[in-house]
Tab-separated table of C-alpha atoms in Angstrom:
chain	number	residue	atom	x	y	z
A	1	UNK	CA	11.915	15.354	9.155
A	2	UNK	CA	10.520	17.551	11.931
A	3	UNK	CA	8.631	15.626	14.598
A	4	UNK	CA	10.015	12.212	13.665
A	5	UNK	CA	13.054	10.266	14.786
A	6	UNK	CA	15.257	9.742	11.762
A	7	UNK	CA	15.345	6.159	10.471
A	8	UNK	CA	18.618	4.999	8.854
A	9	UNK	CA	17.730	4.824	5.185
A	10	UNK	CA	20.615	3.591	3.078
A	11	UNK	CA	20.162	0.200	1.398
A	12	UNK	CA	23.123	-1.010	3.464
A	13	UNK	CA	21.354	0.086	6.668
A	14	UNK	CA	18.198	-1.753	5.628
A	15	UNK	CA	20.077	-4.968	4.910
A	16	UNK	CA	21.950	-4.696	8.212
A	17	UNK	CA	18.717	-4.255	10.152
A	18	UNK	CA	17.263	-7.277	8.370
A	19	UNK	CA	20.271	-9.413	9.303
A	20	UNK	CA	19.910	-8.314	12.930
A	21	UNK	CA	16.301	-9.495	12.939
A	22	UNK	CA	17.231	-12.776	11.289
A	23	UNK	CA	20.050	-13.325	13.769
A	24	UNK	CA	17.397	-13.474	16.497
A	25	UNK	CA	15.889	-16.410	14.577
A	26	UNK	CA	19.338	-18.006	14.154
A	27	UNK	CA	19.400	-17.532	10.392
A	28	UNK	CA	22.764	-16.612	8.879
A	29	UNK	CA	21.398	-15.427	5.534
A	30	UNK	CA	18.161	-14.606	3.729
A	31	UNK	CA	16.779	-15.180	0.260
A	32	UNK	CA	14.328	-12.414	-0.681
A	33	UNK	CA	11.952	-13.009	-3.588
A	34	UNK	CA	8.994	-10.670	-3.003
A	35	UNK	CA	9.699	-7.887	-5.493
A	36	UNK	CA	8.643	-4.930	-3.286
A	37	UNK	CA	11.014	-6.279	-0.618
A	38	UNK	CA	13.790	-6.626	-3.196
A	39	UNK	CA	13.214	-3.029	-4.241
A	40	UNK	CA	13.218	-1.842	-0.627
A	41	UNK	CA	16.501	-3.579	0.165
A	42	UNK	CA	18.543	-2.969	-2.981
A	43	UNK	CA	16.663	-0.546	-5.245
A	44	UNK	CA	15.986	-2.869	-8.183
A	45	UNK	CA	12.567	-2.473	-9.835
A	46	UNK	CA	12.546	-5.293	-12.401
A	47	UNK	CA	10.020	-8.118	-12.620
A	48	UNK	CA	12.385	-11.056	-12.035
A	49	UNK	CA	14.837	-11.079	-9.154
A	50	UNK	CA	16.167	-12.881	-6.103
A	51	UNK	CA	18.242	-11.135	-3.459
A	52	UNK	CA	20.704	-13.147	-1.348
A	53	UNK	CA	21.763	-11.362	1.849
A	54	UNK	CA	24.386	-12.576	4.308
A	55	UNK	CA	27.122	-11.128	6.468
A	56	UNK	CA	29.209	-10.787	3.295
A	57	UNK	CA	26.645	-8.355	1.884
A	58	UNK	CA	23.847	-8.594	-0.661
A	59	UNK	CA	23.868	-10.013	-4.180
A	60	UNK	CA	21.100	-9.489	-6.722
A	61	UNK	CA	20.275	-12.248	-9.202
A	62	UNK	CA	18.269	-11.399	-12.328
A	63	UNK	CA	18.094	-12.299	-16.024
A	64	UNK	CA	19.765	-10.752	-19.113
A	65	UNK	CA	16.804	-8.467	-19.861
A	66	UNK	CA	17.787	-6.414	-16.827
A	67	UNK	CA	21.575	-6.380	-17.250
A	68	UNK	CA	21.840	-2.607	-17.713
A	69	UNK	CA	18.937	-1.660	-15.454
A	70	UNK	CA	20.069	-3.814	-12.541
A	71	UNK	CA	23.580	-2.393	-12.551
A	72	UNK	CA	22.154	1.132	-12.632
A	73	UNK	CA	19.674	0.598	-9.816
A	74	UNK	CA	20.996	-2.011	-7.418
A	75	UNK	CA	23.135	-0.937	-4.489
A	76	UNK	CA	24.945	-4.283	-4.447
A	77	UNK	CA	26.743	-6.697	-6.806
A	78	UNK	CA	24.614	-8.083	-9.647
A	79	UNK	CA	24.702	-11.541	-11.193
A	80	UNK	CA	23.036	-12.043	-14.564
A	81	UNK	CA	21.685	-15.587	-14.843
A	82	UNK	CA	20.902	-17.362	-18.124
A	83	UNK	CA	18.506	-19.907	-16.735
A	84	UNK	CA	16.476	-20.449	-13.548
A	85	UNK	CA	17.470	-17.953	-10.856
A	86	UNK	CA	16.751	-20.423	-8.067
A	87	UNK	CA	19.308	-22.913	-9.359
A	88	UNK	CA	22.036	-20.270	-9.327
A	89	UNK	CA	21.110	-18.973	-5.881
A	90	UNK	CA	20.937	-22.477	-4.402
A	91	UNK	CA	24.342	-23.319	-5.855
A	92	UNK	CA	25.818	-20.169	-4.279
A	93	UNK	CA	24.314	-21.056	-0.905
A	94	UNK	CA	25.947	-24.464	-1.074
A	95	UNK	CA	29.253	-22.984	-2.224
A	96	UNK	CA	29.355	-20.537	0.687
A	97	UNK	CA	28.466	-23.293	3.162
A	98	UNK	CA	25.852	-21.081	4.815
A	99	UNK	CA	24.398	-22.859	7.838
A	100	UNK	CA	20.819	-21.589	7.812
A	101	UNK	CA	18.788	-19.664	5.233
A	102	UNK	CA	15.629	-17.660	5.863
A	103	UNK	CA	13.051	-17.889	3.080
A	104	UNK	CA	9.879	-15.803	2.790
A	105	UNK	CA	7.410	-18.553	3.641
A	106	UNK	CA	4.371	-16.761	2.250
A	107	UNK	CA	6.126	-15.737	-0.989
A	108	UNK	CA	8.078	-18.844	-2.062
A	109	UNK	CA	6.211	-21.546	-3.992
A	110	UNK	CA	6.375	-25.133	-2.841
A	111	UNK	CA	8.135	-26.078	-6.085
A	112	UNK	CA	10.871	-23.476	-5.534
A	113	UNK	CA	11.267	-24.554	-1.918
A	114	UNK	CA	11.837	-28.152	-3.037
A	115	UNK	CA	14.314	-26.997	-5.694
A	116	UNK	CA	16.405	-25.120	-3.141
A	117	UNK	CA	16.275	-27.989	-0.646
A	118	UNK	CA	17.329	-30.478	-3.314
A	119	UNK	CA	20.319	-28.411	-4.421
A	120	UNK	CA	21.727	-27.332	-1.054
A	121	UNK	CA	21.355	-30.729	0.605
A	122	UNK	CA	20.819	-31.543	4.254
A	123	UNK	CA	23.718	-29.539	5.644
A	124	UNK	CA	21.874	-26.224	5.249
A	125	UNK	CA	18.768	-25.560	7.303
A	126	UNK	CA	15.891	-23.708	5.590
A	127	UNK	CA	13.959	-21.417	7.929
A	128	UNK	CA	10.506	-20.190	6.876
A	129	UNK	CA	9.902	-16.598	8.005
A	130	UNK	CA	6.974	-14.267	7.437
A	131	UNK	CA	6.758	-10.504	7.423
A	132	UNK	CA	10.326	-9.764	8.514
A	133	UNK	CA	11.148	-7.280	5.739
A	134	UNK	CA	7.587	-5.971	5.928
A	135	UNK	CA	8.129	-5.132	9.605
A	136	UNK	CA	11.031	-2.898	8.582
A	137	UNK	CA	8.991	-1.321	5.793
A	138	UNK	CA	6.185	-0.408	8.219
A	139	UNK	CA	8.286	2.433	9.663
A	140	UNK	CA	8.985	4.925	6.914
A	141	UNK	CA	12.113	7.048	6.685
A	142	UNK	CA	12.034	10.784	6.085
A	143	UNK	CA	12.758	10.228	2.389
A	144	UNK	CA	9.950	7.687	2.059
A	145	UNK	CA	7.499	9.982	3.832
A	146	UNK	CA	8.435	12.833	1.513
A	147	UNK	CA	7.777	10.637	-1.520
A	148	UNK	CA	4.420	9.478	-0.155
A	149	UNK	CA	3.499	13.081	0.590
A	150	UNK	CA	4.235	14.023	-3.028
A	151	UNK	CA	2.247	10.997	-4.227
A	152	UNK	CA	-0.701	12.185	-2.131
A	153	UNK	CA	-0.462	15.645	-3.679
A	154	UNK	CA	-0.463	14.217	-7.204
A	155	UNK	CA	-3.501	12.133	-6.294
A	156	UNK	CA	-5.413	15.103	-4.916
A	157	UNK	CA	-4.571	17.364	-7.866
A	158	UNK	CA	-5.704	14.674	-10.307
A	159	UNK	CA	-9.060	14.436	-8.541
A	160	UNK	CA	-9.531	18.213	-8.534
A	161	UNK	CA	-8.825	18.450	-12.266
A	162	UNK	CA	-11.106	15.524	-13.055
A	163	UNK	CA	-14.064	16.819	-11.043
A	164	UNK	CA	-14.089	19.922	-13.227
A	165	UNK	CA	-14.975	17.655	-16.159
A	166	UNK	CA	-17.459	15.308	-14.487
A	167	UNK	CA	-21.027	15.703	-15.741
A	168	UNK	CA	-24.153	13.619	-16.370
A	169	UNK	CA	-23.825	11.324	-19.368
A	170	UNK	CA	-20.221	10.369	-18.661
A	171	UNK	CA	-19.669	6.736	-17.761
A	172	UNK	CA	-17.838	5.396	-14.734
A	173	UNK	CA	-15.139	4.225	-17.129
A	174	UNK	CA	-14.855	7.738	-18.571
A	175	UNK	CA	-14.232	9.164	-15.096
A	176	UNK	CA	-11.715	6.443	-14.211
A	177	UNK	CA	-9.813	7.006	-17.447
A	178	UNK	CA	-9.668	10.744	-16.799
A	179	UNK	CA	-8.365	10.207	-13.271
A	180	UNK	CA	-5.653	7.813	-14.468
A	181	UNK	CA	-4.678	10.197	-17.272
A	182	UNK	CA	-4.417	13.146	-14.884
A	183	UNK	CA	-2.242	11.181	-12.454
A	184	UNK	CA	0.218	10.339	-15.215
A	185	UNK	CA	0.229	13.898	-16.544
A	186	UNK	CA	1.140	15.070	-13.035
A	187	UNK	CA	4.152	12.754	-12.862
A	188	UNK	CA	2.869	9.451	-11.477
A	189	UNK	CA	3.962	6.143	-13.026
A	190	UNK	CA	0.287	5.260	-12.981
A	191	UNK	CA	-2.484	4.310	-10.611
A	192	UNK	CA	-1.443	2.515	-7.415
A	193	UNK	CA	-4.420	0.163	-7.863
A	194	UNK	CA	-7.399	-0.161	-10.177
A	195	UNK	CA	-9.284	3.107	-9.789
A	196	UNK	CA	-12.737	2.688	-8.256
A	197	UNK	CA	-15.578	4.797	-9.677
A	198	UNK	CA	-19.165	3.940	-8.757
A	199	UNK	CA	-22.343	5.969	-9.151
A	200	UNK	CA	-25.814	5.693	-7.649
A	201	UNK	CA	-26.686	2.362	-6.055
A	202	UNK	CA	-23.389	0.882	-7.301
A	203	UNK	CA	-21.548	3.037	-4.755
A	204	UNK	CA	-22.715	0.490	-2.157
A	205	UNK	CA	-20.111	-1.908	-3.618
A	206	UNK	CA	-16.937	-1.168	-1.599
A	207	UNK	CA	-14.629	-2.379	-4.410
A	208	UNK	CA	-16.778	-1.593	-7.429
A	209	UNK	CA	-15.071	-1.848	-10.805
A	210	UNK	CA	-15.896	0.993	-13.222
A	211	UNK	CA	-18.487	0.089	-15.858
A	212	UNK	CA	-20.325	1.715	-18.742
A	213	UNK	CA	-22.982	2.887	-16.267
A	214	UNK	CA	-23.785	6.529	-17.033
A	215	UNK	CA	-23.767	9.266	-14.417
A	216	UNK	CA	-27.143	10.905	-13.828
A	217	UNK	CA	-28.497	13.996	-12.104
A	218	UNK	CA	-29.361	13.670	-8.407
A	219	UNK	CA	-26.889	10.829	-7.965
A	220	UNK	CA	-23.986	10.068	-5.633
A	221	UNK	CA	-20.530	9.331	-7.073
A	222	UNK	CA	-17.831	7.473	-5.112
A	223	UNK	CA	-14.189	7.696	-6.222
A	224	UNK	CA	-11.367	5.687	-4.635
A	225	UNK	CA	-8.003	6.416	-6.240
A	226	UNK	CA	-4.283	6.289	-5.612
A	227	UNK	CA	-1.162	7.388	-7.442
A	228	UNK	CA	2.116	5.502	-7.665
A	229	UNK	CA	5.003	7.966	-7.551
A	230	UNK	CA	8.593	6.681	-7.557
A	231	UNK	CA	7.112	3.367	-6.447
A	232	UNK	CA	5.203	4.749	-3.446
A	233	UNK	CA	1.422	4.644	-3.226
A	234	UNK	CA	-1.174	7.108	-2.024
A	235	UNK	CA	-4.830	6.336	-1.366
A	236	UNK	CA	-7.914	8.539	-1.080
A	237	UNK	CA	-11.676	8.136	-1.301
A	238	UNK	CA	-14.150	10.959	-1.803
A	239	UNK	CA	-17.873	11.040	-2.424
A	240	UNK	CA	-19.480	13.845	-4.430
A	241	UNK	CA	-23.037	14.416	-5.598
A	242	UNK	CA	-24.426	15.434	-8.977
A	243	UNK	CA	-27.128	17.925	-8.160
A	244	UNK	CA	-28.464	18.752	-4.711
A	245	UNK	CA	-28.266	15.727	-2.375
A	246	UNK	CA	-31.276	14.594	-0.380
A	247	UNK	CA	-31.532	14.283	3.383
A	248	UNK	CA	-30.781	10.552	3.491
A	249	UNK	CA	-27.476	10.689	1.628
A	250	UNK	CA	-26.473	13.819	3.557
A	251	UNK	CA	-27.139	11.941	6.784
A	252	UNK	CA	-24.948	9.037	5.698
A	253	UNK	CA	-22.196	11.413	4.678
A	254	UNK	CA	-22.255	13.243	8.009
A	255	UNK	CA	-22.145	9.933	9.897
A	256	UNK	CA	-19.166	8.614	7.955
A	257	UNK	CA	-17.321	11.916	8.258
A	258	UNK	CA	-17.835	11.893	12.022
A	259	UNK	CA	-16.538	8.306	12.181
A	260	UNK	CA	-13.502	9.182	10.089
A	261	UNK	CA	-12.613	12.254	12.139
A	262	UNK	CA	-13.053	10.288	15.362
A	263	UNK	CA	-10.732	7.548	14.082
A	264	UNK	CA	-8.110	10.070	12.958
A	265	UNK	CA	-8.244	11.728	16.390
A	266	UNK	CA	-7.446	8.336	17.952
A	267	UNK	CA	-4.242	7.909	15.928
A	268	UNK	CA	-1.075	8.408	17.970
A	269	UNK	CA	1.966	6.397	19.064
A	270	UNK	CA	1.172	3.657	21.552
A	271	UNK	CA	-2.445	3.226	20.442
A	272	UNK	CA	-3.391	-0.144	18.984
A	273	UNK	CA	-4.878	-0.546	15.525
A	274	UNK	CA	-7.938	-2.106	17.169
A	275	UNK	CA	-8.513	1.069	19.208
A	276	UNK	CA	-8.494	3.207	16.061
A	277	UNK	CA	-10.922	0.821	14.387
A	278	UNK	CA	-13.162	0.896	17.464
A	279	UNK	CA	-13.276	4.704	17.384
A	280	UNK	CA	-14.740	4.660	13.872
A	281	UNK	CA	-17.239	1.899	14.690
A	282	UNK	CA	-18.348	3.620	17.886
A	283	UNK	CA	-19.348	6.749	15.976
A	284	UNK	CA	-21.368	4.726	13.469
A	285	UNK	CA	-22.961	2.599	16.187
A	286	UNK	CA	-24.415	5.696	17.825
A	287	UNK	CA	-26.282	6.339	14.593
A	288	UNK	CA	-27.211	2.644	14.227
A	289	UNK	CA	-25.140	2.377	11.035
A	290	UNK	CA	-22.330	0.104	12.231
A	291	UNK	CA	-23.933	-2.931	10.552
A	292	UNK	CA	-23.340	-1.237	7.182
A	293	UNK	CA	-19.591	-0.847	7.805
A	294	UNK	CA	-18.259	-4.068	6.302
A	295	UNK	CA	-14.447	-3.723	6.148
A	296	UNK	CA	-11.532	-2.653	8.304
A	297	UNK	CA	-10.908	1.017	9.048
A	298	UNK	CA	-7.645	1.221	7.130
A	299	UNK	CA	-4.260	-0.187	6.213
A	300	UNK	CA	-0.617	0.740	5.893
A	301	UNK	CA	0.768	1.760	2.526
A	302	UNK	CA	4.127	2.397	0.890
A	303	UNK	CA	5.757	0.369	-1.873
A	304	UNK	CA	2.491	-1.600	-1.898
A	305	UNK	CA	-1.023	-0.268	-1.577
A	306	UNK	CA	-1.747	-2.669	1.294
A	307	UNK	CA	1.028	-3.011	3.859
A	308	UNK	CA	1.356	-3.503	7.597
A	309	UNK	CA	-0.333	-2.541	9.771
A	310	UNK	CA	-3.990	-3.308	9.114
A	311	UNK	CA	-6.352	-1.068	11.071
A	312	UNK	CA	-8.845	-3.739	12.111
A	313	UNK	CA	-10.996	-4.803	15.034
A	314	UNK	CA	-8.698	-7.580	16.294
A	315	UNK	CA	-5.322	-6.139	15.318
A	316	UNK	CA	-3.300	-5.406	18.461
A	317	UNK	CA	-0.328	-3.957	16.569
A	318	UNK	CA	0.697	-0.717	18.262
A	319	UNK	CA	1.095	2.393	16.124
A	320	UNK	CA	4.595	3.858	15.963
A	321	UNK	CA	5.985	7.137	14.615
A	322	UNK	CA	6.768	6.835	10.925
A	323	UNK	CA	3.878	4.547	10.068
A	324	UNK	CA	1.769	5.742	7.136
A	325	UNK	CA	-1.791	4.420	7.162
A	326	UNK	CA	-5.213	5.093	5.690
A	327	UNK	CA	-8.350	5.901	7.649
A	328	UNK	CA	-11.396	4.933	5.574
A	329	UNK	CA	-14.669	4.073	7.306
A	330	UNK	CA	-17.668	3.537	5.056
A	331	UNK	CA	-21.383	2.812	5.058
A	332	UNK	CA	-22.956	0.761	2.255
A	333	UNK	CA	-26.714	0.440	1.862
A	334	UNK	CA	-27.917	-2.057	-0.744
A	335	UNK	CA	-30.103	-0.617	-3.528
A	336	UNK	CA	-29.402	2.916	-2.292
A	337	UNK	CA	-25.726	3.802	-2.244
A	338	UNK	CA	-22.579	4.074	-0.211
A	339	UNK	CA	-20.277	6.630	1.382
A	340	UNK	CA	-16.585	6.176	2.185
A	341	UNK	CA	-14.161	8.928	3.186
A	342	UNK	CA	-10.460	8.068	3.149
A	343	UNK	CA	-7.276	9.954	3.918
A	344	UNK	CA	-3.621	8.944	3.989
A	345	UNK	CA	-2.185	9.881	7.393
A	346	UNK	CA	1.211	9.791	9.095
A	347	UNK	CA	1.763	8.717	12.695
A	348	UNK	CA	4.066	11.330	14.260
A	349	UNK	CA	5.919	11.438	17.577
A	350	UNK	CA	2.993	13.263	19.186
A	351	UNK	CA	-0.059	12.298	17.150
A	352	UNK	CA	-1.110	12.354	13.530
A	353	UNK	CA	-0.470	14.368	10.370
A	354	UNK	CA	-3.212	14.141	7.750
A	355	UNK	CA	-1.344	14.123	4.440
A	356	UNK	CA	-4.412	14.301	2.171
A	357	UNK	CA	-5.213	17.965	1.402
A	358	UNK	CA	-8.523	17.394	-0.452
A	359	UNK	CA	-11.584	18.898	1.243
A	360	UNK	CA	-13.957	16.608	3.113
A	361	UNK	CA	-16.948	18.835	2.546
A	362	UNK	CA	-19.776	17.081	0.679
A	363	UNK	CA	-18.995	18.482	-2.763
A	364	UNK	CA	-22.000	19.149	-4.986
A	365	UNK	CA	-21.395	19.189	-8.730
A	366	UNK	CA	-23.704	21.306	-10.833
A	367	UNK	CA	-26.078	19.105	-12.813
């Protein structure tokens, strides 16, 4: 992809890079249980799987429901297990006499940890690790970026088609259902997360769940939506107004837009996530609105809607080319309403590429 250093992207390359990272922690093998990580490393998309990776390669363990699917998708040998997967994996670890095994500390239950330890005995050392696969996933390959870009386009088209139908009398649930329907019709597997639709004073709830609340004239409408396309998420928030907006809501919109543009302008390789967050907050502070900005400025996305890095005030992670993040400052005023503007953006070798094509003008819908 133009402007980006190419990242090796075969499943074999990904597993090899993981083993190199684990070698630094003196782990000879890894057991991967977090399903997005399993998918990233071997391609399998089922709901029950464990991936064992060592110098001998990777082996996927799953149950008989996925016999055909696993062999079609996985770029490694597959073992179909009739019983607990952990028992089979632990037995294989013991059989291979692997010296040290890395387990995803924040993904493995205490019960499973004890089961593995009991089976393999004291000769094998269990090493808890966190975020190792996620660190690889943070830098997207050209193919991943292309998929995210297409997911973003589906998302934006679904919003455009839905806004043509939005009118007073519809409920928030009606709008959410239409958005989800349009995303699927355009090729998405579904929504990347539960679609947020909030009107009037409810738009001051950053993660409002759609209700039977009816849209009215002279009212703000906040929509936060994302498509899942070939497993990859997109994320976008837009605020529109039914009827001509008043001065107060226009002022909030202009402030949030300025904060968002200022944060986007700060995105480039070598800049910390905290610096990007500070750029958004600085713009809102000048207008004495920073107290109404109650969440971080953004987050990474990919196979999950929330990935590394988080764009927050105390996050010193440095942005690198190939990272795909959101920029989404917001202002939320109780009993009045809220404004959030969010784009999906790509960190390039020289700066930033805003992937979201949807206008950021304050769209007014005829009442």
